[in-house]
Amino acid sequence: MTDTATIRSTLYVYGIAHAGVRVPRTPGVGGAPVRLLTEAGLCAAVSDPPEHVRARRRDLTAHQAVLGELIAQGPVLPMRFAVVSPDPATLRAQLRADRGRLSAQLDAVRGCVEMNVKGSVVSAFFADLVRRDEKLRDLARRTRRRPDYEANVRLGEALARGVRREARRAAHEVLARLAPLAVRTAQGQLDDELVLSASFLLRSADEEGFRQAVAEQARGFGDRLALSVTGPLPCYSFVETRPAPAGR
């Protein structure tokens, strides 16, 4: 069991910035007031954590709102939701020990935002695929002439493979066209349906142009790849933050 003193010393951590930023006025997770813990030219935005940290909409929104206030003032190294540090001393020691690395990362994301682009398979593309693929056309004709369960299964599996193959090709082309617009890119997890998941570190001034580029790719590949763009986001995918070894 965690005693009362331990609960009170634990800190919920939102992000790290250069010292001198204003304290966010937005209430933090659980409605707790946010404060700044400053050390070695850096500061961490923290608050007292609720007894149980859960990914509820209002707390996720509060977390993002605090980061939003900080980002409006300058570069921030954002923490994922529900990161905690065991106590202020541990967090201060981490800021001192990692001052150089954290400062360098802050400089690297200065004036930048993160945009995320996802692309999923458009299953309706199979009709066009059959028209263009001679092997699939032949399989479809044979299935129509001698319909049975196994033939239908074979045709369905072949169509699904072909649709995914075309979607992956489109995703590769989209990524190749968007990557030069970004300072850096980071790949996300993929599966059979989600064939494109990438984060892009952009200069803030390039955000609108990037959105237009995504829209152009959506028009060009929309028959086989459903594209969506999310952002601007804190630069989660392009920083490595360890506010406290035991914090999680």
Coordinates of C-alpha atoms in Angstrom, one line a residue:
M1 CA 0.0 0.0 0.0
T2 CA 1.2 3.5 -0.8
D3 CA 1.3 5.8 2.2
T4 CA 0.0 9.4 2.3
A5 CA 3.5 10.9 2.3
T6 CA 4.4 9.0 -0.9
I7 CA 1.3 10.1 -2.7
R8 CA 1.9 13.7 -1.8
S9 CA 5.5 13.6 -3.0
T10 CA 4.7 12.0 -6.3
L11 CA 4.6 14.4 -9.3
Y12 CA 2.5 14.1 -12.5
V13 CA 4.8 15.5 -15.3
Y14 CA 3.4 17.2 -18.4
G15 CA 6.6 18.3 -20.1
I16 CA 10.0 20.0 -20.0
A17 CA 10.8 23.5 -21.2
H18 CA 13.5 26.1 -20.8
A19 CA 13.3 28.0 -17.5
G20 CA 11.4 31.2 -17.6
V21 CA 8.1 30.1 -19.1
R22 CA 4.9 31.2 -17.4
V23 CA 3.0 28.8 -15.3
P24 CA 0.1 27.4 -17.2
R25 CA -3.2 28.6 -15.9
T26 CA -5.2 25.6 -17.2
P27 CA -6.0 23.1 -14.5
G28 CA -4.1 19.9 -14.9
V29 CA -5.1 16.2 -14.6
G30 CA -7.7 15.7 -12.0
G31 CA -8.2 19.5 -11.8
A32 CA -4.9 20.0 -9.9
P33 CA -3.2 23.3 -10.3
V34 CA 0.0 23.2 -12.4
R35 CA 3.3 24.5 -11.1
L36 CA 6.9 24.6 -12.5
L37 CA 9.8 22.8 -11.0
T38 CA 13.0 24.6 -12.1
E39 CA 16.5 23.3 -12.1
A40 CA 19.7 23.8 -14.2
G41 CA 18.1 26.2 -16.7
L42 CA 15.2 23.9 -17.3
C43 CA 11.8 23.5 -15.9
A44 CA 9.2 20.7 -15.7
A45 CA 5.5 21.4 -15.6
V46 CA 4.0 19.3 -12.8
S47 CA 1.0 18.8 -10.6
D48 CA -0.1 16.6 -7.8
P49 CA -1.4 13.4 -9.4
P50 CA -4.9 12.1 -8.7
E51 CA -5.1 8.9 -6.6
H52 CA -5.8 6.9 -9.7
V53 CA -4.6 8.1 -13.2
R54 CA -7.0 6.9 -15.8
A55 CA -7.2 7.8 -19.5
R56 CA -10.5 9.6 -19.2
R57 CA -11.4 12.2 -21.8
R58 CA -11.4 15.1 -19.4
D59 CA -7.9 14.2 -18.1
L60 CA -6.5 13.6 -21.6
T61 CA -7.9 16.9 -22.6
A62 CA -6.4 18.6 -19.5
H63 CA -3.0 17.1 -20.2
Q64 CA -3.1 18.4 -23.8
A65 CA -4.3 21.8 -22.7
V66 CA -1.4 22.3 -20.3
L67 CA 1.1 21.3 -23.1
G68 CA -0.7 23.7 -25.4
E69 CA -0.1 26.7 -23.0
L70 CA 3.6 25.7 -22.8
I71 CA 4.0 25.3 -26.5
A72 CA 2.5 28.7 -27.1
Q73 CA 5.6 30.1 -25.3
G74 CA 8.3 28.1 -26.9
P75 CA 9.8 24.6 -27.4
V76 CA 8.6 21.8 -25.2
L77 CA 9.5 18.2 -24.6
P78 CA 6.1 16.7 -24.0
M79 CA 5.4 13.7 -21.8
R80 CA 3.0 11.0 -22.7
F81 CA -0.2 10.8 -20.6
A82 CA 0.3 9.4 -17.1
V83 CA 4.0 9.8 -16.6
V84 CA 4.9 10.5 -13.0
S85 CA 8.1 11.1 -11.0
P86 CA 8.5 9.6 -7.6
D87 CA 9.4 12.9 -5.9
P88 CA 10.8 16.4 -6.6
A89 CA 14.4 15.5 -5.7
T90 CA 14.5 12.7 -8.2
L91 CA 13.1 15.0 -10.9
R92 CA 15.5 17.8 -10.1
A93 CA 18.4 15.4 -10.2
Q94 CA 17.3 14.1 -13.6
L95 CA 17.1 17.7 -15.0
R96 CA 20.6 18.3 -13.8
A97 CA 22.0 15.1 -15.1
D98 CA 20.3 15.4 -18.5
R99 CA 20.6 19.1 -19.0
G100 CA 22.7 19.0 -22.1
R101 CA 20.6 16.3 -23.9
L102 CA 17.3 17.9 -23.0
S103 CA 18.5 21.4 -24.0
A104 CA 19.7 20.0 -27.3
Q105 CA 16.3 18.4 -27.9
L106 CA 14.5 21.6 -27.1
D107 CA 16.6 23.5 -29.6
A108 CA 15.9 20.8 -32.2
V109 CA 12.1 21.2 -32.0
R110 CA 12.0 25.0 -31.6
G111 CA 9.4 26.4 -33.9
C112 CA 8.2 23.0 -34.9
V113 CA 5.0 20.9 -34.7
E114 CA 4.2 17.3 -35.3
M115 CA 1.8 16.1 -37.9
N116 CA 0.6 12.5 -38.2
V117 CA -0.6 11.0 -41.4
K118 CA -2.4 7.6 -41.6
G119 CA -3.5 5.7 -44.6
S120 CA -5.8 2.7 -44.6
V121 CA -6.8 0.2 -47.3
V122 CA -9.9 1.1 -49.4
S123 CA -11.5 -2.3 -49.8
A124 CA -13.8 -1.1 -52.7
F125 CA -10.7 -0.8 -54.9
F126 CA -11.1 -4.5 -55.8
A127 CA -13.4 -3.7 -58.7
D128 CA -10.8 -1.6 -60.4
L129 CA -8.1 -4.1 -59.5
V130 CA -10.0 -6.9 -61.3
R131 CA -10.3 -4.8 -64.4
R132 CA -6.5 -4.2 -64.5
D133 CA -5.2 -7.5 -63.3
E134 CA -5.4 -10.3 -65.9
K135 CA -4.8 -13.1 -63.3
L136 CA -7.6 -11.8 -61.1
R137 CA -9.9 -11.4 -64.1
D138 CA -9.3 -15.0 -65.1
L139 CA -9.9 -16.2 -61.5
A140 CA -13.1 -14.2 -61.3
R141 CA -14.4 -15.7 -64.6
R142 CA -13.6 -19.3 -63.5
T143 CA -15.3 -18.6 -60.2
R144 CA -18.5 -17.3 -61.9
R145 CA -18.5 -20.4 -64.3
R146 CA -18.1 -22.9 -61.4
P147 CA -19.2 -21.2 -58.2
D148 CA -18.5 -23.0 -55.0
Y149 CA -17.4 -22.1 -51.5
E150 CA -13.7 -22.9 -52.0
A151 CA -13.6 -20.9 -55.2
N152 CA -15.3 -17.9 -53.6
V153 CA -12.8 -18.1 -50.7
R154 CA -9.8 -18.2 -53.1
L155 CA -11.2 -15.3 -55.1
G156 CA -11.8 -13.3 -51.9
E157 CA -8.3 -13.9 -50.6
A158 CA -6.7 -13.1 -53.9
L159 CA -8.7 -9.8 -54.1
A160 CA -7.8 -8.9 -50.5
R161 CA -4.1 -9.5 -51.1
G162 CA -4.2 -7.5 -54.3
V163 CA -6.0 -4.6 -52.6
R164 CA -3.5 -4.5 -49.8
R165 CA -0.6 -4.7 -52.2
E166 CA -1.9 -1.7 -54.2
A167 CA -2.5 0.2 -51.0
R168 CA 1.0 -0.4 -49.7
R169 CA 2.4 0.8 -53.0
A170 CA 0.4 3.9 -52.8
A171 CA 1.5 4.4 -49.2
H172 CA 5.1 4.1 -50.2
E173 CA 4.6 6.8 -52.9
V174 CA 2.8 9.1 -50.5
L175 CA 5.5 8.8 -47.9
A176 CA 8.2 9.5 -50.5
R177 CA 6.4 12.7 -51.6
L178 CA 5.7 14.0 -48.1
A179 CA 9.0 13.2 -46.4
P180 CA 11.0 16.0 -48.2
L181 CA 8.6 18.5 -46.7
A182 CA 9.5 17.6 -43.1
V183 CA 12.6 18.2 -41.0
R184 CA 12.3 14.6 -39.8
T185 CA 9.9 11.7 -40.1
A186 CA 9.1 8.8 -37.7
Q187 CA 7.3 5.6 -38.7
G188 CA 4.4 4.2 -36.7
Q189 CA 3.0 0.7 -36.3
L190 CA 1.3 -0.9 -39.3
D191 CA -1.1 -3.8 -39.9
D192 CA -3.0 -5.4 -42.7
E193 CA -5.5 -2.4 -42.9
L194 CA -3.3 0.5 -41.7
V195 CA -0.6 0.6 -44.3
L196 CA 0.7 4.1 -43.6
S197 CA 1.4 5.6 -40.2
A198 CA 4.0 8.3 -40.1
S199 CA 4.8 11.4 -38.0
F200 CA 6.4 14.4 -39.5
L201 CA 8.3 17.1 -37.7
L202 CA 7.5 20.4 -39.5
R203 CA 8.4 24.0 -39.1
S204 CA 5.2 25.7 -37.9
A205 CA 5.3 27.9 -41.0
D206 CA 5.1 24.9 -43.3
E207 CA 2.0 23.4 -41.7
E208 CA -0.6 24.7 -44.2
G209 CA 1.6 23.7 -47.2
F210 CA 1.9 20.2 -45.7
R211 CA -1.9 19.9 -45.3
Q212 CA -2.3 20.9 -48.9
A213 CA 0.2 18.3 -50.0
V214 CA -1.6 15.6 -48.0
A215 CA -4.9 16.7 -49.7
E216 CA -3.2 16.4 -53.1
Q217 CA -2.0 12.9 -52.3
A218 CA -5.5 12.0 -51.1
R219 CA -7.0 13.1 -54.4
G220 CA -4.3 11.1 -56.4
F221 CA -4.5 7.9 -54.4
G222 CA -7.9 8.1 -52.8
D223 CA -9.3 5.1 -54.8
R224 CA -6.9 2.7 -53.0
L225 CA -5.7 4.6 -49.9
A226 CA -7.8 6.5 -47.3
L227 CA -5.6 9.3 -45.9
S228 CA -6.1 11.3 -42.7
V229 CA -3.9 14.0 -41.1
T230 CA -3.9 14.9 -37.4
G231 CA -2.2 17.9 -35.9
P232 CA -0.6 20.1 -35.0
L233 CA 0.6 17.9 -32.1
P234 CA 3.3 18.2 -29.4
C235 CA 6.5 16.7 -30.8
Y236 CA 6.0 13.4 -29.0
S237 CA 7.6 11.3 -31.8
F238 CA 10.9 13.3 -32.0
V239 CA 12.0 13.6 -28.4
E240 CA 13.3 11.2 -25.8
T241 CA 12.5 12.3 -22.3
R242 CA 13.3 10.5 -19.1
P243 CA 12.1 12.8 -16.3
A244 CA 12.8 10.2 -13.6
P245 CA 14.1 6.6 -13.8
A246 CA 11.3 5.3 -11.6
G247 CA 8.6 7.6 -13.1
R248 CA 5.9 5.9 -15.1

